[in-house]
Coordinates of C-alpha atoms in Angstrom, one line a residue:
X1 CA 109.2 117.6 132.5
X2 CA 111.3 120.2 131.0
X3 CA 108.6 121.2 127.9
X4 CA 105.6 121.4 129.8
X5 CA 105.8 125.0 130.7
X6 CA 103.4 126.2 133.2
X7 CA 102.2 122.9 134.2
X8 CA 101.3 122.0 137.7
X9 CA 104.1 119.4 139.1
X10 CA 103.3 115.9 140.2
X11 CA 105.6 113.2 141.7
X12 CA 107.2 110.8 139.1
X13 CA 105.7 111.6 136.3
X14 CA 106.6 108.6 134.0
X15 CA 104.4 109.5 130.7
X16 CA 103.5 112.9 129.3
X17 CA 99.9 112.9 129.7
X18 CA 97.7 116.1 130.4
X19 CA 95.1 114.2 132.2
X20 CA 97.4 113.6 135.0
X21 CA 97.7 117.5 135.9
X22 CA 94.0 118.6 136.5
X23 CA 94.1 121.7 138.1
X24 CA 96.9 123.2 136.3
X25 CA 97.3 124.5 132.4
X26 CA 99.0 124.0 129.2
X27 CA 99.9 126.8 126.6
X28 CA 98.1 128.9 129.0
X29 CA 94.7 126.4 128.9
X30 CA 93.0 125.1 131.5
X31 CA 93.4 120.9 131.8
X32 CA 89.9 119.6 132.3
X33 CA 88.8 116.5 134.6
X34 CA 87.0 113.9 132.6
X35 CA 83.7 115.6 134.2
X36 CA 85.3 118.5 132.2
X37 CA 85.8 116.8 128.9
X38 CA 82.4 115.3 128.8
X39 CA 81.0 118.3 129.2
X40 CA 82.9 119.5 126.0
X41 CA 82.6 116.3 124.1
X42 CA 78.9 115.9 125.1
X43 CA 76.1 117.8 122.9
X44 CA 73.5 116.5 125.0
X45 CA 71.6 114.7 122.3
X46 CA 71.5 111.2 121.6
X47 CA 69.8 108.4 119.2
X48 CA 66.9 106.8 120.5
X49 CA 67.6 102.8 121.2
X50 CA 64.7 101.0 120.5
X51 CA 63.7 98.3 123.6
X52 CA 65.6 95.8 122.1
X53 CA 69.0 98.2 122.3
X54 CA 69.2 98.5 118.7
X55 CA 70.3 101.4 116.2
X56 CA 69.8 101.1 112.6
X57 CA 71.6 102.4 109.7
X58 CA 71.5 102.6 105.8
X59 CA 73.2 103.7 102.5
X60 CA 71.0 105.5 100.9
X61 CA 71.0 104.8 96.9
X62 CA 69.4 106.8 93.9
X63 CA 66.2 104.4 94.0
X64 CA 65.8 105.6 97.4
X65 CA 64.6 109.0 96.0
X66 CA 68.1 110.9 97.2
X67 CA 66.5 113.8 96.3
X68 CA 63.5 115.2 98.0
X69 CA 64.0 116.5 101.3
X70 CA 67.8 115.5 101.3
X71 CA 68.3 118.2 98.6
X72 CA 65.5 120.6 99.9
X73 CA 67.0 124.4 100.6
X74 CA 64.3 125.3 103.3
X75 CA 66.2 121.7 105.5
X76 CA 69.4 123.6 105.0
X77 CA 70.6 121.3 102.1
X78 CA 72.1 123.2 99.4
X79 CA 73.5 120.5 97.2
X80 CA 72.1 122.0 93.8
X81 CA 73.6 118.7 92.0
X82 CA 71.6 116.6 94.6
X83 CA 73.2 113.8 96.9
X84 CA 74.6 110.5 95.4
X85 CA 75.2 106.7 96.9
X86 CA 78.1 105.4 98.7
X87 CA 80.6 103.2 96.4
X88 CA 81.0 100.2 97.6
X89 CA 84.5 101.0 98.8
X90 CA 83.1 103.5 100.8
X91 CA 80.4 101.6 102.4
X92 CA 83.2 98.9 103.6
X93 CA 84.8 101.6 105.0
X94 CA 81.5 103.2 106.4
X95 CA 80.5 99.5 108.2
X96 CA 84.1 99.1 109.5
X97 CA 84.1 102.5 110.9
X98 CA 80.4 101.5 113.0
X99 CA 81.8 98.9 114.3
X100 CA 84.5 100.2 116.4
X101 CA 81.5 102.8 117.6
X102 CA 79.7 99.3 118.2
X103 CA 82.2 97.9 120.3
X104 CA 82.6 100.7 122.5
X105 CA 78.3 101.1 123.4
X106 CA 75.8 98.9 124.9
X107 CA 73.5 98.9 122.0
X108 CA 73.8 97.0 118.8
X109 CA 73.9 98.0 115.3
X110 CA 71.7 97.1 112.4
X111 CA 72.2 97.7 108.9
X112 CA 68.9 98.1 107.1
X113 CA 67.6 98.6 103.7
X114 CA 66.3 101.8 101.8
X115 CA 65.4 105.3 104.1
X116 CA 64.3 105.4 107.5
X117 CA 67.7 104.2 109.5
X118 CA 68.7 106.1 112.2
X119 CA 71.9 107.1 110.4
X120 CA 71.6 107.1 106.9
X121 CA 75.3 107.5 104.9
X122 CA 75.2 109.4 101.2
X123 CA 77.8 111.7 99.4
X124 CA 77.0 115.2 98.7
X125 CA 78.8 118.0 96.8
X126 CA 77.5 120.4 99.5
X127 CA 80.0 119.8 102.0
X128 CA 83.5 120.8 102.2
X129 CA 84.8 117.7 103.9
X130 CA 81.5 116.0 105.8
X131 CA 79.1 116.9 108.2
X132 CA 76.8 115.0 110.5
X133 CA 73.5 116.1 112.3
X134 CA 72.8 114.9 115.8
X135 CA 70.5 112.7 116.9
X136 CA 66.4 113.4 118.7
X137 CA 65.8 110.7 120.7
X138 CA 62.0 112.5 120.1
X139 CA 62.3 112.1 116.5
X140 CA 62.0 115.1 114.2
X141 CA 63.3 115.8 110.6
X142 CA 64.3 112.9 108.7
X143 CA 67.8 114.1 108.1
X144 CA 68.7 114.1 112.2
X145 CA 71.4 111.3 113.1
X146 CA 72.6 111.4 109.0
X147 CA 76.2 111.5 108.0
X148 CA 76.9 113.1 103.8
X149 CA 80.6 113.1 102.6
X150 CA 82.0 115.3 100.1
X151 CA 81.9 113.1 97.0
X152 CA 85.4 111.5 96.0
X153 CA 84.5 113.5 92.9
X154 CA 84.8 116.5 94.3
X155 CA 87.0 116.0 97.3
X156 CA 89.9 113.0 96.8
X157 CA 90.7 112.6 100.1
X158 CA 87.2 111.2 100.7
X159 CA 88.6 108.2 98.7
X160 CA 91.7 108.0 101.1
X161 CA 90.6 104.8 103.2
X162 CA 92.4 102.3 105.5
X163 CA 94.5 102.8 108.4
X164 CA 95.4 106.2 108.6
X165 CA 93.3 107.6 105.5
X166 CA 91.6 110.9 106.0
X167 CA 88.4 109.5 104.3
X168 CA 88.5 106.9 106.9
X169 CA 89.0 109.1 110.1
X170 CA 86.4 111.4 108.7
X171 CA 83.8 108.8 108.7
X172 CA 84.5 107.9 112.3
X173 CA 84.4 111.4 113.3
X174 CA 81.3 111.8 111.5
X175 CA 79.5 108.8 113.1
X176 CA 80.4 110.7 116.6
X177 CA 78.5 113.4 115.7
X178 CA 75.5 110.8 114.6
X179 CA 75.7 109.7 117.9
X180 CA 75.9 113.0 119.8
X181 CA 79.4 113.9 120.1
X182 CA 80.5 117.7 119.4
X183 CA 83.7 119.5 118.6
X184 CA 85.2 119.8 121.8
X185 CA 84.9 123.6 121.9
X186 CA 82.7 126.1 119.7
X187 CA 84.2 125.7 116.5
X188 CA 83.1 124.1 112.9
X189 CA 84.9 124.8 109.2
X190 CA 84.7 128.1 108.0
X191 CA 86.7 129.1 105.8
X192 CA 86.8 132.8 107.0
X193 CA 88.2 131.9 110.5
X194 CA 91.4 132.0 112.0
X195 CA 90.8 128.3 112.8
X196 CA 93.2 126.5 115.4
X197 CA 94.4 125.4 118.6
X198 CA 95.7 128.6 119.8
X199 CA 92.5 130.0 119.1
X200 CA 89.7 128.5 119.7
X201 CA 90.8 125.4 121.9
X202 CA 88.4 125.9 125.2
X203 CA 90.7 123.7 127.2
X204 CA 94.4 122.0 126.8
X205 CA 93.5 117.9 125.7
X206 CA 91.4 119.5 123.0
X207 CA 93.9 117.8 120.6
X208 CA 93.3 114.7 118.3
X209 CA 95.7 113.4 121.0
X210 CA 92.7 112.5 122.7
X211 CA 89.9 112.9 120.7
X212 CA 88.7 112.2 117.3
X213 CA 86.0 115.3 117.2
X214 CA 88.9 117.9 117.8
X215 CA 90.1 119.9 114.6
X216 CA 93.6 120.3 116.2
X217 CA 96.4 117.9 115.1
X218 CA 97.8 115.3 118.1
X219 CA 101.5 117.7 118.0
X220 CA 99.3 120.6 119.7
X221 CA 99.6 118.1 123.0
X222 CA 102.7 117.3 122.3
X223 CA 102.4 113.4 120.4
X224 CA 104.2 112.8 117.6
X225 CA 102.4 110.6 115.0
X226 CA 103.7 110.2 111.7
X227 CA 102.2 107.7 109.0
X228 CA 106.2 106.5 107.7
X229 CA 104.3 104.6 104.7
X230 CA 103.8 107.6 102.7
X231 CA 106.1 109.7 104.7
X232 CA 102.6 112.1 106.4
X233 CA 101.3 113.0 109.2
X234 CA 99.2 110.1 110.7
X235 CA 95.4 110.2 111.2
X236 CA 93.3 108.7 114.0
X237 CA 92.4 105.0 113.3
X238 CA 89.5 104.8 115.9
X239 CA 87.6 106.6 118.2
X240 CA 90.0 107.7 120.6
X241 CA 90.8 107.9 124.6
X242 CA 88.4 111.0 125.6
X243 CA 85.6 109.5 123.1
X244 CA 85.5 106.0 124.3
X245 CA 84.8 107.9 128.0
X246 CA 82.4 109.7 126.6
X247 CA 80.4 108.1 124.8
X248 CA 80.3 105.2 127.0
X249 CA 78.9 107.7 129.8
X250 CA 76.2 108.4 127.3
X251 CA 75.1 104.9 125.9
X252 CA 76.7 102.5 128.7
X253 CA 79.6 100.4 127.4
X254 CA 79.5 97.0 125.7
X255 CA 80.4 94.2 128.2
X256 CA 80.6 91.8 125.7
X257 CA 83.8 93.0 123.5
X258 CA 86.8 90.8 123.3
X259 CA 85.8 88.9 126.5
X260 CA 88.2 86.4 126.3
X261 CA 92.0 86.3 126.1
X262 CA 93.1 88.8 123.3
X263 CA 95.9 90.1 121.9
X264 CA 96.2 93.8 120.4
X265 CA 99.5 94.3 118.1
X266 CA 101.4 91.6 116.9
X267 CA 99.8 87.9 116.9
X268 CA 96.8 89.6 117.2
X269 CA 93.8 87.6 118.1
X270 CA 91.2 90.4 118.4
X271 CA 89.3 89.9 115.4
X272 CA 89.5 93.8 114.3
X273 CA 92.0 94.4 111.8
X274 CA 93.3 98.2 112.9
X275 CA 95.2 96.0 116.1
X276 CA 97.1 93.8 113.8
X277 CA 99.8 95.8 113.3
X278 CA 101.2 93.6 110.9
X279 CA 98.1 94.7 109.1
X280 CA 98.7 98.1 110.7
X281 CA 102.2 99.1 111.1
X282 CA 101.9 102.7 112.5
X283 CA 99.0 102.3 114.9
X284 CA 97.2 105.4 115.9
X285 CA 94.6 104.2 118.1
X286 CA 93.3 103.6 121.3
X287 CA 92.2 100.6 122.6
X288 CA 89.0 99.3 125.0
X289 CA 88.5 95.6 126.2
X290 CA 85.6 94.4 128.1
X291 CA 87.4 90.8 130.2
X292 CA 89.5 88.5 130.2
X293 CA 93.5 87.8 130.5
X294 CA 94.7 90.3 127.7
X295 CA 98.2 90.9 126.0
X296 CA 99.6 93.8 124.3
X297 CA 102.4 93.0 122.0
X298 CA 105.0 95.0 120.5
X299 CA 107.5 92.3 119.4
X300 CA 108.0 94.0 115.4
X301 CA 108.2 97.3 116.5
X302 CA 111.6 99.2 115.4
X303 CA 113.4 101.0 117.4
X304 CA 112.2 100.8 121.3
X305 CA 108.9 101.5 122.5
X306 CA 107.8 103.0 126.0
X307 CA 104.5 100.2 126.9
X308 CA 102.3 101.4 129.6
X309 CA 99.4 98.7 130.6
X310 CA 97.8 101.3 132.5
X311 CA 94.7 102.5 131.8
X312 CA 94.2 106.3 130.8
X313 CA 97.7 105.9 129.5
X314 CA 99.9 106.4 126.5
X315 CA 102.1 103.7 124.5
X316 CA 104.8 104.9 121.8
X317 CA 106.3 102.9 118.9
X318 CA 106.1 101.8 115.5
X319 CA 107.2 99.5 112.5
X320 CA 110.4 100.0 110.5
X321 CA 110.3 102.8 108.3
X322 CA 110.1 101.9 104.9
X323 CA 112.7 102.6 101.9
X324 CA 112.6 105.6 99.7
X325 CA 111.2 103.2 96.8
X326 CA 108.2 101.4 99.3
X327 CA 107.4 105.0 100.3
X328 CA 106.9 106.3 96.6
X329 CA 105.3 103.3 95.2
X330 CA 102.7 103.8 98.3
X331 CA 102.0 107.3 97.2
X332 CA 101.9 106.0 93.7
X333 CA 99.4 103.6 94.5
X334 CA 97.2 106.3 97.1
X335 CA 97.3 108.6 93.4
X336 CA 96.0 105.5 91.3
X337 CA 93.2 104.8 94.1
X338 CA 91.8 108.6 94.8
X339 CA 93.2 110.5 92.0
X340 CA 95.0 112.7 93.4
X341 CA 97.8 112.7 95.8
X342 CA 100.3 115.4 97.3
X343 CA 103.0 113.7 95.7
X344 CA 103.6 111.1 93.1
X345 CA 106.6 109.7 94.0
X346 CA 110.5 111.7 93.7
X347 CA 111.5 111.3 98.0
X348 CA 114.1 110.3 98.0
X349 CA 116.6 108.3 100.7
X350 CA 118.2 110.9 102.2
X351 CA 115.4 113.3 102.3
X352 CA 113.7 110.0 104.3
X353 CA 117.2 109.6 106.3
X354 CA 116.9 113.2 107.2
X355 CA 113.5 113.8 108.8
X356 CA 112.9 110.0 110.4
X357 CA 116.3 110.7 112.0
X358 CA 115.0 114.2 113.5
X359 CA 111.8 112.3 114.9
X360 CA 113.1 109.5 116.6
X361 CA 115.7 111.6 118.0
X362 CA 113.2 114.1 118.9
X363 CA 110.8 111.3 120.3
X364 CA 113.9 109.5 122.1
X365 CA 114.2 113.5 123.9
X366 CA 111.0 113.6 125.0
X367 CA 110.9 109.7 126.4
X368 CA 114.0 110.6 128.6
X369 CA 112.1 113.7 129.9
X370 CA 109.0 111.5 130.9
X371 CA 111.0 108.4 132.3
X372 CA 114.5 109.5 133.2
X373 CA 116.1 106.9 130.7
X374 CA 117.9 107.3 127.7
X375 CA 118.4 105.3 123.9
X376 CA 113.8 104.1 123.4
X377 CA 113.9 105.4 119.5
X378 CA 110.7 105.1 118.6
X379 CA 109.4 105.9 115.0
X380 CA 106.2 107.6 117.1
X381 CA 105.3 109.1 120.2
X382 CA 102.1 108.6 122.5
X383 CA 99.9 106.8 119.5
X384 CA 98.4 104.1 121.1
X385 CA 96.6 104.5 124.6
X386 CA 94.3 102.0 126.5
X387 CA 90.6 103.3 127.6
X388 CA 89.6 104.0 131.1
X389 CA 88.5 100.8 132.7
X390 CA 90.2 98.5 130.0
X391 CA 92.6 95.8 132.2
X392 CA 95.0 94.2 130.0
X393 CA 97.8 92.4 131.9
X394 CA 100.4 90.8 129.9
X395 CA 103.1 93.0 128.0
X396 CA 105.8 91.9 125.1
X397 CA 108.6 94.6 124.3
X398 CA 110.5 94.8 120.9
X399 CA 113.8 93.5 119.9
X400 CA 114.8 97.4 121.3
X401 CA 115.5 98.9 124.7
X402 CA 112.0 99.1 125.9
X403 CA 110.3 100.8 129.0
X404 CA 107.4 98.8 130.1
X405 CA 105.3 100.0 132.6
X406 CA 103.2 97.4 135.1
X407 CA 99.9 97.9 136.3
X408 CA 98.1 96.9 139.4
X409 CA 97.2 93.4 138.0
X410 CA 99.7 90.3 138.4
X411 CA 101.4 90.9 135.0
X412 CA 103.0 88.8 132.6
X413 CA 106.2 91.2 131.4
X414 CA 108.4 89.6 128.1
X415 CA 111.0 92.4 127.2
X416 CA 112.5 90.3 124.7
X417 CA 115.6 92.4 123.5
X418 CA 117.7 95.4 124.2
X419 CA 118.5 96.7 127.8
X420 CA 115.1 97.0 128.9
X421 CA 113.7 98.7 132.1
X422 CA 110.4 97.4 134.0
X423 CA 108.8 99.7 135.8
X424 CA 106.1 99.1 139.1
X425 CA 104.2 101.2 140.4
X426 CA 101.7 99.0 142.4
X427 CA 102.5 95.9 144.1
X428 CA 101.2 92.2 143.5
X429 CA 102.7 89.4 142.1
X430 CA 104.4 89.9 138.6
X431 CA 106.2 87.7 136.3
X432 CA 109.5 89.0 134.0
X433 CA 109.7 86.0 131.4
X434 CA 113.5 87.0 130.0
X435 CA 115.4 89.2 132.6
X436 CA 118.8 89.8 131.9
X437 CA 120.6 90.5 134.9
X438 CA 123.4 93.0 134.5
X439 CA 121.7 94.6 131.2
X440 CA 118.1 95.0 132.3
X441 CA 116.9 97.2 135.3
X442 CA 113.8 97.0 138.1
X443 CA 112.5 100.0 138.5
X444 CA 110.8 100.5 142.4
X445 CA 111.4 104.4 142.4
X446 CA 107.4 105.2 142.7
X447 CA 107.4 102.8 145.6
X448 CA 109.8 102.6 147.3
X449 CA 110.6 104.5 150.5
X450 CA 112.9 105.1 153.9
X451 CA 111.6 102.0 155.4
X452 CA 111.7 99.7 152.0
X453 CA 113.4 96.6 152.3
X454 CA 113.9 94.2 149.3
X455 CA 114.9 90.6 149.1
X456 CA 116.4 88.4 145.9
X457 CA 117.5 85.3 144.6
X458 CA 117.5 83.0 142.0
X459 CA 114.5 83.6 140.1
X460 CA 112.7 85.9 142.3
X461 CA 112.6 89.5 144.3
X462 CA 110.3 90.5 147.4
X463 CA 110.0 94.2 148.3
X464 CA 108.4 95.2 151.8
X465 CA 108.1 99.1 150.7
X466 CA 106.7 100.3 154.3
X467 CA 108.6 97.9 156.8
X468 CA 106.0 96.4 158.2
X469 CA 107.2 93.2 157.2
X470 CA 104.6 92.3 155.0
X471 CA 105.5 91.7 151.0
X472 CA 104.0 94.0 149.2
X473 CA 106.1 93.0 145.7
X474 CA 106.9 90.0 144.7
X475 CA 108.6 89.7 141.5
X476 CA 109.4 86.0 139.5
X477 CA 111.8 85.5 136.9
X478 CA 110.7 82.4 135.0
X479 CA 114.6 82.6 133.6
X480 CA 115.8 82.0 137.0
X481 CA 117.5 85.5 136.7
X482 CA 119.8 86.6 139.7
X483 CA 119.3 89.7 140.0
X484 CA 122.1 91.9 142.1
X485 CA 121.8 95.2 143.8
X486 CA 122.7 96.4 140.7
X487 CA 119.6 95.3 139.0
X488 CA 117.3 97.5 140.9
X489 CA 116.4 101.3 141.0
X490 CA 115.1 102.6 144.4
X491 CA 115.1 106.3 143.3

């Protein structure tokens, strides 16, 4: 763990990830327990749930009388031009955005008609970006528990939507706050401030690594998320690993999502677009899962991928970068749809040669300092993590060297191509679909011991790790694989 500075040191660390070294500290800030991040993350309000567990929301419109008390001075609302209606782009985006929130919490959401929702959506030209009030479960002024975007008019990147869109990430940010989420430290815009993570980060996972409601881009913690389609840095798809905990401590979390068998990334089957990725080749996201026997699949993804299926944990990868010409016709298209764009087009091949080579080589680096292995290129590092509690069992690598990492389930491994290394750290019974003996490796170093004895053959391994004579591994190979000594790493 060469970059990590002053962190505290823990035994075979095999993923950068601050919440594994409570106690210690990180660019000279303190890493907080998840008691420690819901006190940061937690305002301490909330919206009240009527007894039937519902929470209603609205887009306001002008025959909704958007002026009034939303453009009243002495309610804090200085919008001299008055508020105006959501387009209808915007409220697709708006309804999308609630229902990732509504997937996480126990109660439902209910879109309702004209003022009096709980969270009513409308743009302003009072705002710099967007700003939410919290929630009174008591009640109170009429604005509480309301979200108001710049308008598009005034701000483009309000009109940047889909996957990785600013406007998009903002209104997910924005509903936290709606429903009682804070900055994760005692911070807001201002314009006069030295704003950043140096400065005002409270604590070291104050990063959109982890959160959503942080200010502080994911490379302060040390990810690596880039958005290759229009050659940017990428922005958070959905609420992320520290909000899920969160806000699921605040509202209970929803036992009913993706009950049954799912699949998140390719040949997805969990009826949300964002984990198609397909649909969504740079993912930036985290992901929660309330039953069932669930498969995460990287099978397009370019370059190698590191594939964790523990929870609290980071995955890394991405799609193919695209071509100099897909890249500017992207940007062209982002200029058509909002207006205005950083660039219109003129990258050009080697300029795209040049930096995604310096990423992936730099991600590749920092892989081999977690793991110990060498040659996973991944377009992006540490973009895709799996909430606390979520189970999913069954991974599928990319046509890369992959590192996938079991969990304490009986998984379902498929490392389809490349020299890929599969990783335990719990025993069970587990199931490689595609080993290739003599190219692939079994990795037992977190378990294995003095007194660890291991047994193989045609399609199987057995691993007693403290001699009592009991297995506590058992490993099938549905290729009939046999393995030799080779094969496997004991540390």
């Amino acid at each position: 763990m060469g970059r990590v500075g002053d962190l505290l040191s823990i035994e075979n660390p095999l993923q950068f990830n601050l919440d594994n070294y409570v106690g210690g500290t990180f660019r000279g800030k303190p890493i907080f327990d998840l008691d420690g991040v819901e006190d940061q993350i937690d305002s301490g309000r909330s919206q009240k749930v009527t007894a039937n567990g519902k929470i209603t929301y609205t887009f306001l419109d002008e025959g909704d009388g958007l002026i009034g008390i939303y453009n009243n001075k002495n309610y804090g609302f200085t919008a001299g031009e008055g508020l105006a209606a959501f387009s209808a782009a915007q409220e697709a985006e708006a309804r999308d955005s609630i229902t990732l929130w509504d997937d996480l919490v126990a109660p439902e959401f209910v879109e309702t008609e004209g003022r009096g929702a709980d969270i009513q959506f409308a743009n302003s030209t009072d705002p710099a970006q967007a700003y939410a009030y919290y929630p009174s479960e008591k009640g109170g002024q009429k604005y509480l528990g309301d979200v108001f975007v710049a308008d598009p008019a005034v701000n483009w990147t309000n009109a940047w939507l889909g996957y990785g869109g600013y406007g998009a990430t903002t209104l997910v940010h924005e509903l936290g706050h709606a429903l009682g989420l804070s900055h994760p430290g005692n911070y807001n815009y201002d314009p006069d401030l030295p704003l950043s993570y140096a400065n005002y980060a409270e604590y070291a996972q104050d990063s959109e690594q982890y959160t959503i409601m942080s200010y502080w881009s994911a490379q302060e913690t040390g990810a690596r998320i880039v958005n290759w389609d229009l050659l940017q840095f990428n922005n958070p798809q959905t609420p992320l690993l520290h909000d899920i905990y969160v806000i699921q401590e605040k509202y209970g979390a929803d036992p009913t999502t993706r009950t049954g068998d799912t699949t998140y990334g390719f040949n997805s089957t969990a009826d949300r677009e964002v984990y198609d990725f397909d649909a969504n080749p740079f993912p930036y996201l985290s992901i929660y899962d309330a039953g069932g026997e669930d498969t995460l699949d990287f099978s397009g993804f370019f370059g190698g991928t590191v594939l964790n299926l523990n929870d609290g944990e980071f995955s890394s990868g991405g799609s193919a970068i695209p071509s100099a010409a897909e890249i500017n016709a992207n940007a062209l298209e982002l200029y058509y749809e909002t207006g205005e764009v950083d660039y219109i087009g003129g990258v050009d091949q080697a300029t795209i040669d040049s930096i995604s080579s310096r990423y992936i080589s730099n991600n590749a680096r920092d892989i081999s300092i977690d793991t110990g292995y060498t040659g996973v290129n991944a377009v992006n590092y540490e973009n895709i993590s799996i909430a606390y509690g979520t189970m999913i069992e069954n991974a599928v690598g990319s046509e890369y060297r992959d590192i996938i990492i079991a969990n304490e389930l009986d998984n379902t491994l498929t490392g389809n191509g490349g020299a890929d290394v599969f990783v335990f750290q719990d025993g069970g019974t587990d199931t490689i679909t595609d080993f290739l003996a003599g190219e692939d490796l079994i990795d037992l170093s977190a378990l294995a011991g003095e007194d660890t004895a291991i047994d193989f053959g045609a399609g199987f391994l057995e691993a007693d790790f403290d001699g009592d004579g009991a297995v506590d591994l058992t490993l099938v190979f549905d290729n009939g694989a046999e393995l030799t000594a080779a094969d496997v790493y004991m540390g």
